[in-house]
mmCIF file with all atom_site columns, C-alpha atoms and ligand atoms in Angstrom:
data_model
loop_
_atom_site.group_PDB
_atom_site.id
_atom_site.type_symbol
_atom_site.label_atom_id
_atom_site.label_alt_id
_atom_site.label_comp_id
_atom_site.label_asym_id
_atom_site.label_entity_id
_atom_site.label_seq_id
_atom_site.pdbx_PDB_ins_code
_atom_site.Cartn_x
_atom_site.Cartn_y
_atom_site.Cartn_z
_atom_site.occupancy
_atom_site.B_iso_or_equiv
_atom_site.pdbx_formal_charge
_atom_site.auth_seq_id
_atom_site.auth_comp_id
_atom_site.auth_asym_id
_atom_site.auth_atom_id
_atom_site.pdbx_PDB_model_num
ATOM   1   C CA  . UNK A 1 1   ? -94.502 -8.651  285.418 1.00 0.00 ? 18  UNK A CA  1
ATOM   2   C CA  . UNK A 1 2   ? -94.128 -8.625  289.211 1.00 0.00 ? 19  UNK A CA  1
ATOM   3   C CA  . UNK A 1 3   ? -93.958 -5.114  290.662 1.00 0.00 ? 20  UNK A CA  1
ATOM   4   C CA  . UNK A 1 4   ? -90.866 -5.815  292.709 1.00 0.00 ? 21  UNK A CA  1
ATOM   5   C CA  . UNK A 1 5   ? -88.037 -3.357  293.303 1.00 0.00 ? 22  UNK A CA  1
ATOM   6   C CA  . UNK A 1 6   ? -84.817 -4.208  295.084 1.00 0.00 ? 23  UNK A CA  1
ATOM   7   C CA  . UNK A 1 7   ? -82.824 -1.402  296.727 1.00 0.00 ? 24  UNK A CA  1
ATOM   8   C CA  . UNK A 1 8   ? -79.251 -2.330  297.355 1.00 0.00 ? 25  UNK A CA  1
ATOM   9   C CA  . UNK A 1 9   ? -75.577 -1.638  297.165 1.00 0.00 ? 26  UNK A CA  1
ATOM   10  C CA  . UNK A 1 10  ? -73.416 -4.539  295.964 1.00 0.00 ? 27  UNK A CA  1
ATOM   11  C CA  . UNK A 1 11  ? -70.969 -3.999  298.839 1.00 0.00 ? 28  UNK A CA  1
ATOM   12  C CA  . UNK A 1 12  ? -73.535 -4.648  301.537 1.00 0.00 ? 29  UNK A CA  1
ATOM   13  C CA  . UNK A 1 13  ? -75.878 -7.088  303.178 1.00 0.00 ? 30  UNK A CA  1
ATOM   14  C CA  . UNK A 1 14  ? -77.925 -6.492  300.055 1.00 0.00 ? 31  UNK A CA  1
ATOM   15  C CA  . UNK A 1 15  ? -76.089 -9.547  298.701 1.00 0.00 ? 32  UNK A CA  1
ATOM   16  C CA  . UNK A 1 16  ? -78.173 -11.691 301.039 1.00 0.00 ? 33  UNK A CA  1
ATOM   17  C CA  . UNK A 1 17  ? -81.406 -10.362 299.546 1.00 0.00 ? 34  UNK A CA  1
ATOM   18  C CA  . UNK A 1 18  ? -80.020 -10.652 296.010 1.00 0.00 ? 35  UNK A CA  1
ATOM   19  C CA  . UNK A 1 19  ? -79.283 -14.330 296.586 1.00 0.00 ? 36  UNK A CA  1
ATOM   20  C CA  . UNK A 1 20  ? -82.812 -14.831 297.916 1.00 0.00 ? 37  UNK A CA  1
ATOM   21  C CA  . UNK A 1 21  ? -84.359 -12.942 294.998 1.00 0.00 ? 38  UNK A CA  1
ATOM   22  C CA  . UNK A 1 22  ? -82.436 -15.098 292.559 1.00 0.00 ? 39  UNK A CA  1
ATOM   23  C CA  . UNK A 1 23  ? -83.643 -18.209 294.411 1.00 0.00 ? 40  UNK A CA  1
ATOM   24  C CA  . UNK A 1 24  ? -87.278 -17.211 293.891 1.00 0.00 ? 41  UNK A CA  1
ATOM   25  C CA  . UNK A 1 25  ? -86.799 -16.859 290.141 1.00 0.00 ? 42  UNK A CA  1
ATOM   26  C CA  . UNK A 1 26  ? -89.155 -13.871 289.946 1.00 0.00 ? 43  UNK A CA  1
ATOM   27  C CA  . UNK A 1 27  ? -88.383 -10.795 287.872 1.00 0.00 ? 44  UNK A CA  1
ATOM   28  C CA  . UNK A 1 28  ? -87.361 -7.694  289.792 1.00 0.00 ? 45  UNK A CA  1
ATOM   29  C CA  . UNK A 1 29  ? -85.913 -4.266  289.165 1.00 0.00 ? 46  UNK A CA  1
ATOM   30  C CA  . UNK A 1 30  ? -82.744 -3.215  290.963 1.00 0.00 ? 47  UNK A CA  1
ATOM   31  C CA  . UNK A 1 31  ? -81.975 0.261   292.253 1.00 0.00 ? 48  UNK A CA  1
ATOM   32  C CA  . UNK A 1 32  ? -78.353 0.651   293.258 1.00 0.00 ? 49  UNK A CA  1
ATOM   33  C CA  . UNK A 1 33  ? -77.863 3.237   295.989 1.00 0.00 ? 50  UNK A CA  1
ATOM   34  C CA  . UNK A 1 34  ? -74.594 4.849   296.938 1.00 0.00 ? 51  UNK A CA  1
ATOM   35  C CA  . UNK A 1 35  ? -73.586 5.155   300.589 1.00 0.00 ? 52  UNK A CA  1
ATOM   36  C CA  . UNK A 1 36  ? -72.287 8.662   299.912 1.00 0.00 ? 53  UNK A CA  1
ATOM   37  C CA  . UNK A 1 37  ? -75.480 10.074  298.501 1.00 0.00 ? 54  UNK A CA  1
ATOM   38  C CA  . UNK A 1 38  ? -78.664 8.306   297.336 1.00 0.00 ? 55  UNK A CA  1
ATOM   39  C CA  . UNK A 1 39  ? -79.017 6.142   300.452 1.00 0.00 ? 56  UNK A CA  1
ATOM   40  C CA  . UNK A 1 40  ? -79.492 9.372   302.437 1.00 0.00 ? 57  UNK A CA  1
ATOM   41  C CA  . UNK A 1 41  ? -82.083 10.868  300.108 1.00 0.00 ? 58  UNK A CA  1
ATOM   42  C CA  . UNK A 1 42  ? -85.586 11.661  301.402 1.00 0.00 ? 59  UNK A CA  1
ATOM   43  C CA  . UNK A 1 43  ? -86.988 9.311   298.751 1.00 0.00 ? 60  UNK A CA  1
ATOM   44  C CA  . UNK A 1 44  ? -85.035 6.402   300.138 1.00 0.00 ? 61  UNK A CA  1
ATOM   45  C CA  . UNK A 1 45  ? -85.666 7.400   303.767 1.00 0.00 ? 62  UNK A CA  1
ATOM   46  C CA  . UNK A 1 46  ? -89.339 7.012   302.896 1.00 0.00 ? 63  UNK A CA  1
ATOM   47  C CA  . UNK A 1 47  ? -88.580 3.396   302.006 1.00 0.00 ? 64  UNK A CA  1
ATOM   48  C CA  . UNK A 1 48  ? -86.262 2.699   304.932 1.00 0.00 ? 65  UNK A CA  1
ATOM   49  C CA  . UNK A 1 49  ? -86.101 5.366   307.651 1.00 0.00 ? 66  UNK A CA  1
ATOM   50  C CA  . UNK A 1 50  ? -82.917 3.643   308.874 1.00 0.00 ? 67  UNK A CA  1
ATOM   51  C CA  . UNK A 1 51  ? -81.195 4.743   305.676 1.00 0.00 ? 68  UNK A CA  1
ATOM   52  C CA  . UNK A 1 52  ? -79.827 1.255   305.202 1.00 0.00 ? 69  UNK A CA  1
ATOM   53  C CA  . UNK A 1 53  ? -79.876 -1.345  302.452 1.00 0.00 ? 70  UNK A CA  1
ATOM   54  C CA  . UNK A 1 54  ? -81.289 -3.731  301.471 1.00 0.00 ? 71  UNK A CA  1
ATOM   55  C CA  . UNK A 1 55  ? -84.995 -3.099  301.098 1.00 0.00 ? 72  UNK A CA  1
ATOM   56  C CA  . UNK A 1 56  ? -87.611 -4.386  298.722 1.00 0.00 ? 73  UNK A CA  1
ATOM   57  C CA  . UNK A 1 57  ? -90.874 -2.883  297.542 1.00 0.00 ? 74  UNK A CA  1
ATOM   58  C CA  . UNK A 1 58  ? -93.437 -5.382  296.333 1.00 0.00 ? 75  UNK A CA  1
ATOM   59  C CA  . UNK A 1 59  ? -96.469 -3.471  295.116 1.00 0.00 ? 76  UNK A CA  1
ATOM   60  C CA  . UNK A 1 60  ? -97.347 -1.334  298.129 1.00 0.00 ? 77  UNK A CA  1
ATOM   61  C CA  . UNK A 1 61  ? -95.478 -3.540  300.583 1.00 0.00 ? 78  UNK A CA  1
ATOM   62  C CA  . UNK A 1 62  ? -92.064 -2.497  301.792 1.00 0.00 ? 79  UNK A CA  1
ATOM   63  C CA  . UNK A 1 63  ? -89.813 -4.960  303.561 1.00 0.00 ? 80  UNK A CA  1
ATOM   64  C CA  . UNK A 1 64  ? -86.496 -4.122  305.164 1.00 0.00 ? 81  UNK A CA  1
ATOM   65  C CA  . UNK A 1 65  ? -84.180 -6.334  307.251 1.00 0.00 ? 82  UNK A CA  1
ATOM   66  C CA  . UNK A 1 66  ? -82.513 -9.171  305.368 1.00 0.00 ? 83  UNK A CA  1
ATOM   67  C CA  . UNK A 1 67  ? -84.026 -11.950 307.458 1.00 0.00 ? 84  UNK A CA  1
ATOM   68  C CA  . UNK A 1 68  ? -87.519 -10.535 306.953 1.00 0.00 ? 85  UNK A CA  1
ATOM   69  C CA  . UNK A 1 69  ? -86.876 -10.148 303.220 1.00 0.00 ? 86  UNK A CA  1
ATOM   70  C CA  . UNK A 1 70  ? -85.841 -13.812 302.993 1.00 0.00 ? 87  UNK A CA  1
ATOM   71  C CA  . UNK A 1 71  ? -88.920 -14.993 304.925 1.00 0.00 ? 88  UNK A CA  1
ATOM   72  C CA  . UNK A 1 72  ? -91.262 -12.671 303.013 1.00 0.00 ? 89  UNK A CA  1
ATOM   73  C CA  . UNK A 1 73  ? -90.022 -13.775 299.597 1.00 0.00 ? 90  UNK A CA  1
ATOM   74  C CA  . UNK A 1 74  ? -90.154 -17.447 300.569 1.00 0.00 ? 91  UNK A CA  1
ATOM   75  C CA  . UNK A 1 75  ? -93.810 -17.148 301.591 1.00 0.00 ? 92  UNK A CA  1
ATOM   76  C CA  . UNK A 1 76  ? -94.863 -14.815 298.798 1.00 0.00 ? 93  UNK A CA  1
ATOM   77  C CA  . UNK A 1 77  ? -93.365 -16.938 296.040 1.00 0.00 ? 94  UNK A CA  1
ATOM   78  C CA  . UNK A 1 78  ? -94.146 -20.484 297.220 1.00 0.00 ? 95  UNK A CA  1
ATOM   79  C CA  . UNK A 1 79  ? -93.250 -22.102 293.892 1.00 0.00 ? 96  UNK A CA  1
ATOM   80  C CA  . UNK A 1 80  ? -89.610 -21.713 294.885 1.00 0.00 ? 97  UNK A CA  1
ATOM   81  C CA  . UNK A 1 81  ? -90.285 -24.092 297.806 1.00 0.00 ? 98  UNK A CA  1
ATOM   82  C CA  . UNK A 1 82  ? -88.084 -22.161 300.199 1.00 0.00 ? 99  UNK A CA  1
ATOM   83  C CA  . UNK A 1 83  ? -90.658 -21.606 302.939 1.00 0.00 ? 100 UNK A CA  1
ATOM   84  C CA  . UNK A 1 84  ? -90.735 -24.250 305.667 1.00 0.00 ? 101 UNK A CA  1
ATOM   85  C CA  . UNK A 1 85  ? -93.061 -27.227 305.731 1.00 0.00 ? 102 UNK A CA  1
ATOM   86  C CA  . UNK A 1 86  ? -94.842 -27.750 309.057 1.00 0.00 ? 103 UNK A CA  1
ATOM   87  C CA  . UNK A 1 87  ? -92.169 -30.164 310.292 1.00 0.00 ? 104 UNK A CA  1
ATOM   88  C CA  . UNK A 1 88  ? -89.399 -27.706 309.406 1.00 0.00 ? 105 UNK A CA  1
ATOM   89  C CA  . UNK A 1 89  ? -91.019 -24.587 310.831 1.00 0.00 ? 106 UNK A CA  1
ATOM   90  C CA  . UNK A 1 90  ? -89.541 -24.768 314.319 1.00 0.00 ? 107 UNK A CA  1
ATOM   91  C CA  . UNK A 1 91  ? -85.925 -25.077 313.227 1.00 0.00 ? 108 UNK A CA  1
ATOM   92  C CA  . UNK A 1 92  ? -86.457 -22.658 310.351 1.00 0.00 ? 109 UNK A CA  1
ATOM   93  C CA  . UNK A 1 93  ? -87.642 -19.785 312.545 1.00 0.00 ? 110 UNK A CA  1
ATOM   94  C CA  . UNK A 1 94  ? -85.379 -20.714 315.393 1.00 0.00 ? 111 UNK A CA  1
ATOM   95  C CA  . UNK A 1 95  ? -82.189 -20.396 313.347 1.00 0.00 ? 112 UNK A CA  1
ATOM   96  C CA  . UNK A 1 96  ? -83.391 -17.542 311.184 1.00 0.00 ? 113 UNK A CA  1
ATOM   97  C CA  . UNK A 1 97  ? -84.014 -15.457 314.300 1.00 0.00 ? 114 UNK A CA  1
ATOM   98  C CA  . UNK A 1 98  ? -80.881 -16.743 316.010 1.00 0.00 ? 115 UNK A CA  1
ATOM   99  C CA  . UNK A 1 99  ? -78.829 -15.503 313.074 1.00 0.00 ? 116 UNK A CA  1
ATOM   100 C CA  . UNK A 1 100 ? -80.589 -12.126 312.896 1.00 0.00 ? 117 UNK A CA  1
ATOM   101 C CA  . UNK A 1 101 ? -80.311 -11.618 316.649 1.00 0.00 ? 118 UNK A CA  1
ATOM   102 C CA  . UNK A 1 102 ? -77.583 -13.311 318.698 1.00 0.00 ? 119 UNK A CA  1
ATOM   103 C CA  . UNK A 1 103 ? -75.291 -14.190 315.790 1.00 0.00 ? 120 UNK A CA  1
ATOM   104 C CA  . UNK A 1 104 ? -75.401 -10.771 314.119 1.00 0.00 ? 121 UNK A CA  1
ATOM   105 C CA  . UNK A 1 105 ? -75.063 -8.886  317.415 1.00 0.00 ? 122 UNK A CA  1
ATOM   106 C CA  . UNK A 1 106 ? -72.249 -10.985 318.845 1.00 0.00 ? 123 UNK A CA  1
ATOM   107 C CA  . UNK A 1 107 ? -70.205 -10.961 315.642 1.00 0.00 ? 124 UNK A CA  1
ATOM   108 C CA  . UNK A 1 108 ? -70.669 -7.216  315.083 1.00 0.00 ? 125 UNK A CA  1
ATOM   109 C CA  . UNK A 1 109 ? -69.908 -6.301  318.694 1.00 0.00 ? 126 UNK A CA  1
ATOM   110 C CA  . UNK A 1 110 ? -66.795 -8.409  318.706 1.00 0.00 ? 127 UNK A CA  1
ATOM   111 C CA  . UNK A 1 111 ? -65.599 -6.930  315.388 1.00 0.00 ? 128 UNK A CA  1
ATOM   112 C CA  . UNK A 1 112 ? -66.108 -3.463  316.895 1.00 0.00 ? 129 UNK A CA  1
ATOM   113 C CA  . UNK A 1 113 ? -64.000 -4.418  319.884 1.00 0.00 ? 130 UNK A CA  1
ATOM   114 C CA  . UNK A 1 114 ? -66.785 -4.804  322.411 1.00 0.00 ? 131 UNK A CA  1
ATOM   115 C CA  . UNK A 1 115 ? -66.415 -7.821  324.646 1.00 0.00 ? 132 UNK A CA  1
ATOM   116 C CA  . UNK A 1 116 ? -69.247 -8.722  326.994 1.00 0.00 ? 133 UNK A CA  1
ATOM   117 C CA  . UNK A 1 117 ? -67.850 -8.508  330.533 1.00 0.00 ? 134 UNK A CA  1
ATOM   118 C CA  . UNK A 1 118 ? -67.937 -12.079 331.925 1.00 0.00 ? 135 UNK A CA  1
ATOM   119 C CA  . UNK A 1 119 ? -70.287 -11.097 334.747 1.00 0.00 ? 136 UNK A CA  1
ATOM   120 C CA  . UNK A 1 120 ? -72.708 -9.352  332.342 1.00 0.00 ? 137 UNK A CA  1
ATOM   121 C CA  . UNK A 1 121 ? -73.393 -12.234 329.928 1.00 0.00 ? 138 UNK A CA  1
ATOM   122 C CA  . UNK A 1 122 ? -76.899 -12.632 331.354 1.00 0.00 ? 139 UNK A CA  1
ATOM   123 C CA  . UNK A 1 123 ? -77.802 -9.128  330.193 1.00 0.00 ? 140 UNK A CA  1
ATOM   124 C CA  . UNK A 1 124 ? -76.690 -9.730  326.615 1.00 0.00 ? 141 UNK A CA  1
ATOM   125 C CA  . UNK A 1 125 ? -79.213 -11.611 324.478 1.00 0.00 ? 142 UNK A CA  1
ATOM   126 C CA  . UNK A 1 126 ? -76.342 -13.523 322.919 1.00 0.00 ? 143 UNK A CA  1
ATOM   127 C CA  . UNK A 1 127 ? -74.507 -14.300 326.153 1.00 0.00 ? 144 UNK A CA  1
ATOM   128 C CA  . UNK A 1 128 ? -71.022 -14.566 324.744 1.00 0.00 ? 145 UNK A CA  1
ATOM   129 C CA  . UNK A 1 129 ? -69.457 -14.873 321.308 1.00 0.00 ? 146 UNK A CA  1
ATOM   130 C CA  . UNK A 1 130 ? -68.042 -18.277 322.322 1.00 0.00 ? 147 UNK A CA  1
ATOM   131 C CA  . UNK A 1 131 ? -71.505 -19.619 323.200 1.00 0.00 ? 148 UNK A CA  1
ATOM   132 C CA  . UNK A 1 132 ? -72.895 -18.309 319.913 1.00 0.00 ? 149 UNK A CA  1
ATOM   133 C CA  . UNK A 1 133 ? -70.132 -20.023 317.917 1.00 0.00 ? 150 UNK A CA  1
ATOM   134 C CA  . UNK A 1 134 ? -70.657 -23.354 319.696 1.00 0.00 ? 151 UNK A CA  1
ATOM   135 C CA  . UNK A 1 135 ? -74.422 -23.137 319.216 1.00 0.00 ? 152 UNK A CA  1
ATOM   136 C CA  . UNK A 1 136 ? -74.083 -22.230 315.549 1.00 0.00 ? 153 UNK A CA  1
ATOM   137 C CA  . UNK A 1 137 ? -71.720 -25.135 315.030 1.00 0.00 ? 154 UNK A CA  1
ATOM   138 C CA  . UNK A 1 138 ? -74.305 -27.554 316.447 1.00 0.00 ? 155 UNK A CA  1
ATOM   139 C CA  . UNK A 1 139 ? -77.048 -25.958 314.351 1.00 0.00 ? 156 UNK A CA  1
ATOM   140 C CA  . UNK A 1 140 ? -75.197 -26.454 311.067 1.00 0.00 ? 157 UNK A CA  1
ATOM   141 C CA  . UNK A 1 141 ? -73.994 -29.956 311.951 1.00 0.00 ? 158 UNK A CA  1
ATOM   142 C CA  . UNK A 1 142 ? -77.232 -31.580 313.101 1.00 0.00 ? 159 UNK A CA  1
ATOM   143 C CA  . UNK A 1 143 ? -78.785 -32.090 309.671 1.00 0.00 ? 160 UNK A CA  1
ATOM   144 C CA  . UNK A 1 144 ? -77.724 -31.333 306.116 1.00 0.00 ? 161 UNK A CA  1
ATOM   145 C CA  . UNK A 1 145 ? -79.488 -27.968 306.116 1.00 0.00 ? 162 UNK A CA  1
ATOM   146 C CA  . UNK A 1 146 ? -80.465 -25.627 308.910 1.00 0.00 ? 163 UNK A CA  1
ATOM   147 C CA  . UNK A 1 147 ? -84.141 -26.629 309.016 1.00 0.00 ? 164 UNK A CA  1
ATOM   148 C CA  . UNK A 1 148 ? -83.783 -30.273 308.015 1.00 0.00 ? 165 UNK A CA  1
ATOM   149 C CA  . UNK A 1 149 ? -82.827 -32.275 304.974 1.00 0.00 ? 166 UNK A CA  1
ATOM   150 C CA  . UNK A 1 150 ? -83.570 -29.686 302.312 1.00 0.00 ? 167 UNK A CA  1
ATOM   151 C CA  . UNK A 1 151 ? -82.495 -26.138 301.517 1.00 0.00 ? 168 UNK A CA  1
ATOM   152 C CA  . UNK A 1 152 ? -84.802 -23.304 302.699 1.00 0.00 ? 169 UNK A CA  1
ATOM   153 C CA  . UNK A 1 153 ? -84.689 -19.521 302.896 1.00 0.00 ? 170 UNK A CA  1
ATOM   154 C CA  . UNK A 1 154 ? -83.166 -19.863 306.370 1.00 0.00 ? 171 UNK A CA  1
ATOM   155 C CA  . UNK A 1 155 ? -80.076 -21.331 304.695 1.00 0.00 ? 172 UNK A CA  1
ATOM   156 C CA  . UNK A 1 156 ? -79.775 -18.233 302.520 1.00 0.00 ? 173 UNK A CA  1
ATOM   157 C CA  . UNK A 1 157 ? -79.650 -16.096 305.633 1.00 0.00 ? 174 UNK A CA  1
ATOM   158 C CA  . UNK A 1 158 ? -77.558 -18.302 307.920 1.00 0.00 ? 175 UNK A CA  1
ATOM   159 C CA  . UNK A 1 159 ? -75.278 -19.239 305.023 1.00 0.00 ? 176 UNK A CA  1
ATOM   160 C CA  . UNK A 1 160 ? -74.745 -15.580 304.168 1.00 0.00 ? 177 UNK A CA  1
ATOM   161 C CA  . UNK A 1 161 ? -73.708 -14.778 307.727 1.00 0.00 ? 178 UNK A CA  1
ATOM   162 C CA  . UNK A 1 162 ? -71.244 -17.633 307.696 1.00 0.00 ? 179 UNK A CA  1
ATOM   163 C CA  . UNK A 1 163 ? -69.955 -16.593 304.296 1.00 0.00 ? 180 UNK A CA  1
ATOM   164 C CA  . UNK A 1 164 ? -69.357 -12.996 305.391 1.00 0.00 ? 181 UNK A CA  1
ATOM   165 C CA  . UNK A 1 165 ? -67.963 -14.101 308.734 1.00 0.00 ? 182 UNK A CA  1
ATOM   166 C CA  . UNK A 1 166 ? -65.453 -16.521 307.230 1.00 0.00 ? 183 UNK A CA  1
ATOM   167 C CA  . UNK A 1 167 ? -64.551 -13.985 304.530 1.00 0.00 ? 184 UNK A CA  1
ATOM   168 C CA  . UNK A 1 168 ? -63.873 -11.186 306.996 1.00 0.00 ? 185 UNK A CA  1
ATOM   169 C CA  . UNK A 1 169 ? -62.461 -13.445 309.712 1.00 0.00 ? 186 UNK A CA  1
ATOM   170 C CA  . UNK A 1 170 ? -65.211 -12.487 312.148 1.00 0.00 ? 187 UNK A CA  1
ATOM   171 C CA  . UNK A 1 171 ? -66.488 -16.072 312.419 1.00 0.00 ? 188 UNK A CA  1
ATOM   172 C CA  . UNK A 1 172 ? -64.050 -18.776 313.442 1.00 0.00 ? 189 UNK A CA  1
ATOM   173 C CA  . UNK A 1 173 ? -63.006 -21.034 310.582 1.00 0.00 ? 190 UNK A CA  1
ATOM   174 C CA  . UNK A 1 174 ? -64.403 -24.255 312.044 1.00 0.00 ? 191 UNK A CA  1
ATOM   175 C CA  . UNK A 1 175 ? -64.695 -27.217 309.625 1.00 0.00 ? 192 UNK A CA  1
ATOM   176 C CA  . UNK A 1 176 ? -68.463 -27.443 310.292 1.00 0.00 ? 193 UNK A CA  1
ATOM   177 C CA  . UNK A 1 177 ? -68.919 -23.863 309.041 1.00 0.00 ? 194 UNK A CA  1
ATOM   178 C CA  . UNK A 1 178 ? -66.763 -24.411 305.965 1.00 0.00 ? 195 UNK A CA  1
ATOM   179 C CA  . UNK A 1 179 ? -68.622 -27.632 305.079 1.00 0.00 ? 196 UNK A CA  1
ATOM   180 C CA  . UNK A 1 180 ? -72.068 -26.101 305.625 1.00 0.00 ? 197 UNK A CA  1
ATOM   181 C CA  . UNK A 1 181 ? -71.145 -23.095 303.511 1.00 0.00 ? 198 UNK A CA  1
ATOM   182 C CA  . UNK A 1 182 ? -70.001 -25.343 300.658 1.00 0.00 ? 199 UNK A CA  1
ATOM   183 C CA  . UNK A 1 183 ? -73.313 -27.239 300.839 1.00 0.00 ? 200 UNK A CA  1
ATOM   184 C CA  . UNK A 1 184 ? -75.564 -24.187 300.780 1.00 0.00 ? 201 UNK A CA  1
ATOM   185 C CA  . UNK A 1 185 ? -73.716 -22.183 298.155 1.00 0.00 ? 202 UNK A CA  1
ATOM   186 C CA  . UNK A 1 186 ? -73.524 -24.972 295.587 1.00 0.00 ? 203 UNK A CA  1
ATOM   187 C CA  . UNK A 1 187 ? -76.576 -23.565 293.835 1.00 0.00 ? 204 UNK A CA  1
ATOM   188 C CA  . UNK A 1 188 ? -77.157 -21.755 290.524 1.00 0.00 ? 205 UNK A CA  1
ATOM   189 C CA  . UNK A 1 189 ? -79.011 -18.896 292.259 1.00 0.00 ? 206 UNK A CA  1
ATOM   190 C CA  . UNK A 1 190 ? -76.094 -18.225 294.609 1.00 0.00 ? 207 UNK A CA  1
ATOM   191 C CA  . UNK A 1 191 ? -73.632 -18.218 291.720 1.00 0.00 ? 208 UNK A CA  1
ATOM   192 C CA  . UNK A 1 192 ? -75.880 -15.986 289.608 1.00 0.00 ? 209 UNK A CA  1
ATOM   193 C CA  . UNK A 1 193 ? -76.346 -13.508 292.451 1.00 0.00 ? 210 UNK A CA  1
ATOM   194 C CA  . UNK A 1 194 ? -72.606 -13.341 293.038 1.00 0.00 ? 211 UNK A CA  1
ATOM   195 C CA  . UNK A 1 195 ? -71.856 -12.589 289.392 1.00 0.00 ? 212 UNK A CA  1
ATOM   196 C CA  . UNK A 1 196 ? -74.538 -9.866  289.272 1.00 0.00 ? 213 UNK A CA  1
ATOM   197 C CA  . UNK A 1 197 ? -73.260 -8.162  292.434 1.00 0.00 ? 214 UNK A CA  1
ATOM   198 C CA  . UNK A 1 198 ? -69.589 -8.523  291.520 1.00 0.00 ? 215 UNK A CA  1
ATOM   199 C CA  . UNK A 1 199 ? -70.318 -6.816  288.197 1.00 0.00 ? 216 UNK A CA  1
ATOM   200 C CA  . UNK A 1 200 ? -72.378 -4.096  289.900 1.00 0.00 ? 217 UNK A CA  1
ATOM   201 C CA  . UNK A 1 201 ? -69.510 -3.536  292.326 1.00 0.00 ? 218 UNK A CA  1
ATOM   202 C CA  . UNK A 1 202 ? -67.005 -3.125  289.509 1.00 0.00 ? 219 UNK A CA  1
ATOM   203 C CA  . UNK A 1 203 ? -69.339 -0.691  287.741 1.00 0.00 ? 220 UNK A CA  1
ATOM   204 C CA  . UNK A 1 204 ? -69.699 1.371   290.934 1.00 0.00 ? 221 UNK A CA  1
ATOM   205 C CA  . UNK A 1 205 ? -65.939 1.404   291.514 1.00 0.00 ? 222 UNK A CA  1
ATOM   206 C CA  . UNK A 1 206 ? -65.355 2.662   287.962 1.00 0.00 ? 223 UNK A CA  1
ATOM   207 C CA  . UNK A 1 207 ? -67.672 5.615   288.503 1.00 0.00 ? 224 UNK A CA  1
ATOM   208 C CA  . UNK A 1 208 ? -66.296 6.432   291.980 1.00 0.00 ? 225 UNK A CA  1
HETATM 209 N N1  . GSH B 2 .   ? -80.305 -5.045  310.080 1.00 0.00 ? 325 GSH B N1  1
HETATM 210 C C1  . GSH B 2 .   ? -80.166 -4.661  308.696 1.00 0.00 ? 325 GSH B C1  1
HETATM 211 C C2  . GSH B 2 .   ? -78.779 -4.121  308.510 1.00 0.00 ? 325 GSH B C2  1
HETATM 212 C C3  . GSH B 2 .   ? -78.625 -3.382  307.219 1.00 0.00 ? 325 GSH B C3  1
HETATM 213 C C4  . GSH B 2 .   ? -77.291 -2.648  307.177 1.00 0.00 ? 325 GSH B C4  1
HETATM 214 O O1  . GSH B 2 .   ? -76.641 -2.403  308.207 1.00 0.00 ? 325 GSH B O1  1
HETATM 215 N N2  . GSH B 2 .   ? -76.867 -2.244  305.979 1.00 0.00 ? 325 GSH B N2  1
HETATM 216 C C5  . GSH B 2 .   ? -75.651 -1.486  305.840 1.00 0.00 ? 325 GSH B C5  1
HETATM 217 C C6  . GSH B 2 .   ? -74.786 -2.094  304.746 1.00 0.00 ? 325 GSH B C6  1
HETATM 218 S S1  . GSH B 2 .   ? -74.320 -3.744  305.068 1.00 0.00 ? 325 GSH B S1  1
HETATM 219 C C7  . GSH B 2 .   ? -75.967 -0.068  305.400 1.00 0.00 ? 325 GSH B C7  1
HETATM 220 O O2  . GSH B 2 .   ? -76.874 0.130   304.614 1.00 0.00 ? 325 GSH B O2  1
HETATM 221 N N3  . GSH B 2 .   ? -75.202 0.906   305.867 1.00 0.00 ? 325 GSH B N3  1
HETATM 222 C C8  . GSH B 2 .   ? -75.342 2.251   305.421 1.00 0.00 ? 325 GSH B C8  1
HETATM 223 C C9  . GSH B 2 .   ? -75.402 3.236   306.542 1.00 0.00 ? 325 GSH B C9  1
HETATM 224 O O3  . GSH B 2 .   ? -75.649 2.853   307.692 1.00 0.00 ? 325 GSH B O3  1
HETATM 225 O O4  . GSH B 2 .   ? -75.187 4.416   306.253 1.00 0.00 ? 325 GSH B O4  1
HETATM 226 C C10 . GSH B 2 .   ? -80.450 -5.867  307.801 1.00 0.00 ? 325 GSH B C10 1
HETATM 227 O O5  . GSH B 2 .   ? -80.254 -6.998  308.210 1.00 0.00 ? 325 GSH B O5  1
HETATM 228 O O6  . GSH B 2 .   ? -80.891 -5.678  306.657 1.00 0.00 ? 325 GSH B O6  1
#
């Protein structure tokens, strides 16, 4: 059996990694951490000094950061065919990093009430939220999937951002986002991951 442990909380970005894990089809063990206690433990700080979920431990390798977890799992378990082919690599990394950087930062800042002053857009890696939305719209509309004509790990990550953003109202509900989300989530692994995390969430709420 694969020595793979997944550290998560079902009410977190851990859902992105869960979806990716389910896509790979490999066996893994889950450790659910609570925000109130176990996430702050020294044992978990040794895994992720940021004290944040998700993280995975694969043998002696620890990976944190959802985008890195998606890329790592795609390359480590190639049978799932979620890593990019040579002709997909450019778009794959481009949009994976765009989502982990400009998209994440602009959406979070805006949700927290921070608006880039118009004359300071050059300083911000994402420029403005409006530019990020327009760019994301083009990215998800150019081809069927973010890196070309087939689903890759980059779709797990970009799709998850769009899913959270539309769910929380932090990403504008443009038809291109809604259509892309429907395309990328119409997958058994996505549905399986959702059921597992929804059940884990209910179990946590019962014990709270
Ligand atoms: N950049 C990290 C963000 C991880 C993150 O912020 N996780 C949140 C939950 S969504 C967390 O663990 N928060 C707990 C805390 O900060 O105490 C990633 O992409 O994995």
